Every structure is written in C-alpha cells, then in structure tokens.
C-alpha cells in the first residue's frame, strides 16, 4: 500500500489485529480517490465525460 514499515503494526501504537486491519482497510480509500479524480480530470481534458 506504500506505507512505511510499522505504520499500524508498531508495538508502541498498541493496536489490536482488528484495529490494524481496519486502519489498513480505511487507508485504501484515499489512494483510490486520487486515482479516480485523475482519471476524471484526464477524461474531461480530452473532451469531457460522456453520460
């Protein structure tokens, strides 16, 4: 996911496994949003999105 080692698994964070998995699962959304916005911008630049 491009996160540094220990981002959610460092012992000093004190996160349980379910908390770690939730944090990683939620972290996917921003990367997907960046990709989607870039795709929309490119589509708009070449003539706009079609309905």
Short mmCIF file of N, CA and C in Angstrom, two decimals:
data_model
loop_
_atom_site.label_atom_id
_atom_site.label_comp_id
_atom_site.label_asym_id
_atom_site.label_seq_id
_atom_site.Cartn_x
_atom_site.Cartn_y
_atom_site.Cartn_z
N UNK A 1 0.81 -1.19 0.00
CA UNK A 1 0.00 0.00 0.00
C UNK A 1 0.86 1.26 0.00
N UNK A 2 2.16 1.10 0.05
CA UNK A 2 3.01 2.26 0.03
C UNK A 2 3.23 2.91 1.38
N UNK A 3 2.87 2.22 2.43
CA UNK A 3 3.05 2.76 3.78
C UNK A 3 4.39 2.30 4.35
N UNK A 4 5.00 3.11 5.20
CA UNK A 4 6.26 2.68 5.80
C UNK A 4 6.04 1.50 6.76
N UNK A 5 7.09 0.71 6.95
CA UNK A 5 7.02 -0.41 7.89
C UNK A 5 6.59 0.10 9.26
N UNK A 6 5.70 -0.66 9.90
CA UNK A 6 5.26 -0.32 11.24
C UNK A 6 4.16 0.71 11.31
N UNK A 7 3.63 1.13 10.15
CA UNK A 7 2.63 2.19 10.11
C UNK A 7 1.46 1.88 11.06
N UNK A 8 1.01 0.64 11.08
CA UNK A 8 -0.06 0.26 12.01
C UNK A 8 0.35 -0.89 12.93
N UNK A 9 1.54 -1.46 12.69
CA UNK A 9 1.94 -2.63 13.47
C UNK A 9 2.97 -2.32 14.54
N UNK A 10 3.44 -1.09 14.64
CA UNK A 10 4.44 -0.76 15.66
C UNK A 10 3.86 -1.03 17.05
N UNK A 11 4.61 -1.74 17.90
CA UNK A 11 4.11 -2.10 19.23
C UNK A 11 3.68 -0.90 20.07
N UNK A 12 4.36 0.23 19.92
CA UNK A 12 4.03 1.39 20.75
C UNK A 12 2.66 1.99 20.39
N UNK A 13 2.09 1.60 19.26
CA UNK A 13 0.75 2.07 18.91
C UNK A 13 -0.32 1.37 19.74
N UNK A 14 -0.04 0.14 20.12
CA UNK A 14 -0.98 -0.61 20.95
C UNK A 14 -2.27 -1.01 20.24
N UNK A 15 -2.21 -1.15 18.92
CA UNK A 15 -3.41 -1.54 18.17
C UNK A 15 -3.57 -3.06 18.16
N UNK A 16 -4.80 -3.51 18.29
CA UNK A 16 -5.10 -4.93 18.16
C UNK A 16 -5.10 -5.28 16.68
N UNK A 17 -5.09 -6.58 16.38
CA UNK A 17 -5.12 -7.00 14.98
C UNK A 17 -6.35 -6.45 14.25
N UNK A 18 -7.55 -6.55 14.83
CA UNK A 18 -8.71 -5.98 14.13
C UNK A 18 -8.57 -4.47 13.90
N UNK A 19 -7.98 -3.75 14.84
CA UNK A 19 -7.76 -2.31 14.67
C UNK A 19 -6.74 -2.04 13.55
N UNK A 20 -5.71 -2.87 13.49
CA UNK A 20 -4.71 -2.72 12.44
C UNK A 20 -5.35 -2.95 11.06
N UNK A 21 -6.14 -4.00 10.96
CA UNK A 21 -6.79 -4.31 9.69
C UNK A 21 -7.77 -3.22 9.28
N UNK A 22 -8.50 -2.67 10.23
CA UNK A 22 -9.44 -1.58 9.93
C UNK A 22 -8.67 -0.35 9.45
N UNK A 23 -7.57 -0.03 10.10
CA UNK A 23 -6.78 1.13 9.70
C UNK A 23 -6.23 0.95 8.29
N UNK A 24 -5.77 -0.25 7.97
CA UNK A 24 -5.26 -0.51 6.62
C UNK A 24 -6.38 -0.51 5.60
N UNK A 25 -7.51 -1.07 5.96
CA UNK A 25 -8.65 -1.10 5.04
C UNK A 25 -9.14 0.30 4.73
N UNK A 26 -9.20 1.15 5.74
CA UNK A 26 -9.65 2.52 5.54
C UNK A 26 -8.63 3.33 4.76
N UNK A 27 -7.37 2.94 4.84
CA UNK A 27 -6.32 3.66 4.15
C UNK A 27 -6.34 3.50 2.65
N UNK A 28 -7.06 2.51 2.15
CA UNK A 28 -7.12 2.29 0.71
C UNK A 28 -7.92 3.39 0.03
N UNK A 29 -8.92 3.91 0.69
CA UNK A 29 -9.85 4.85 0.08
C UNK A 29 -9.15 6.10 -0.47
N UNK A 30 -8.25 6.76 0.25
CA UNK A 30 -7.61 7.95 -0.33
C UNK A 30 -6.85 7.66 -1.61
N UNK A 31 -6.14 6.56 -1.67
CA UNK A 31 -5.39 6.22 -2.88
C UNK A 31 -6.35 5.98 -4.06
N UNK A 32 -7.46 5.35 -3.80
CA UNK A 32 -8.44 5.12 -4.86
C UNK A 32 -9.06 6.43 -5.32
N UNK A 33 -9.32 7.33 -4.38
CA UNK A 33 -9.90 8.63 -4.73
C UNK A 33 -8.94 9.43 -5.61
N UNK A 34 -7.66 9.42 -5.28
CA UNK A 34 -6.68 10.14 -6.10
C UNK A 34 -6.68 9.58 -7.52
N UNK A 35 -6.71 8.27 -7.64
CA UNK A 35 -6.73 7.65 -8.97
C UNK A 35 -8.00 8.04 -9.73
N UNK A 36 -9.15 7.97 -9.07
CA UNK A 36 -10.42 8.30 -9.73
C UNK A 36 -10.46 9.75 -10.17
N UNK A 37 -10.01 10.66 -9.31
CA UNK A 37 -10.01 12.07 -9.68
C UNK A 37 -9.07 12.35 -10.85
N UNK A 38 -7.93 11.68 -10.88
CA UNK A 38 -7.01 11.83 -12.01
C UNK A 38 -7.63 11.33 -13.30
N UNK A 39 -8.33 10.20 -13.23
CA UNK A 39 -8.99 9.65 -14.42
C UNK A 39 -10.08 10.59 -14.91
N UNK A 40 -10.85 11.16 -13.99
CA UNK A 40 -11.90 12.10 -14.37
C UNK A 40 -11.31 13.36 -15.00
N UNK A 41 -10.21 13.83 -14.44
CA UNK A 41 -9.58 15.03 -14.98
C UNK A 41 -9.05 14.79 -16.39
N UNK A 42 -8.45 13.61 -16.59
CA UNK A 42 -7.94 13.29 -17.93
C UNK A 42 -9.09 13.17 -18.92
N UNK A 43 -10.20 12.54 -18.50
CA UNK A 43 -11.35 12.39 -19.38
C UNK A 43 -11.92 13.76 -19.75
N UNK A 44 -11.98 14.65 -18.80
CA UNK A 44 -12.50 15.98 -19.05
C UNK A 44 -11.58 16.76 -20.00
N UNK A 45 -10.28 16.56 -19.86
CA UNK A 45 -9.32 17.29 -20.69
C UNK A 45 -9.38 16.88 -22.16
N UNK A 46 -9.86 15.67 -22.43
CA UNK A 46 -9.89 15.20 -23.83
C UNK A 46 -11.31 15.24 -24.41
N UNK A 47 -12.15 16.09 -23.86
CA UNK A 47 -13.47 16.23 -24.46
C UNK A 47 -14.62 16.03 -23.52
N UNK A 48 -14.35 15.81 -22.28
CA UNK A 48 -15.42 15.68 -21.30
C UNK A 48 -15.90 14.27 -21.13
N UNK A 49 -16.48 14.03 -19.97
CA UNK A 49 -17.02 12.71 -19.67
C UNK A 49 -18.35 12.54 -20.39
N UNK A 50 -18.61 11.35 -20.87
CA UNK A 50 -19.87 11.06 -21.56
C UNK A 50 -20.85 10.49 -20.55
N UNK A 51 -22.09 10.83 -20.75
CA UNK A 51 -23.15 10.32 -19.85
C UNK A 51 -23.74 9.07 -20.40
#
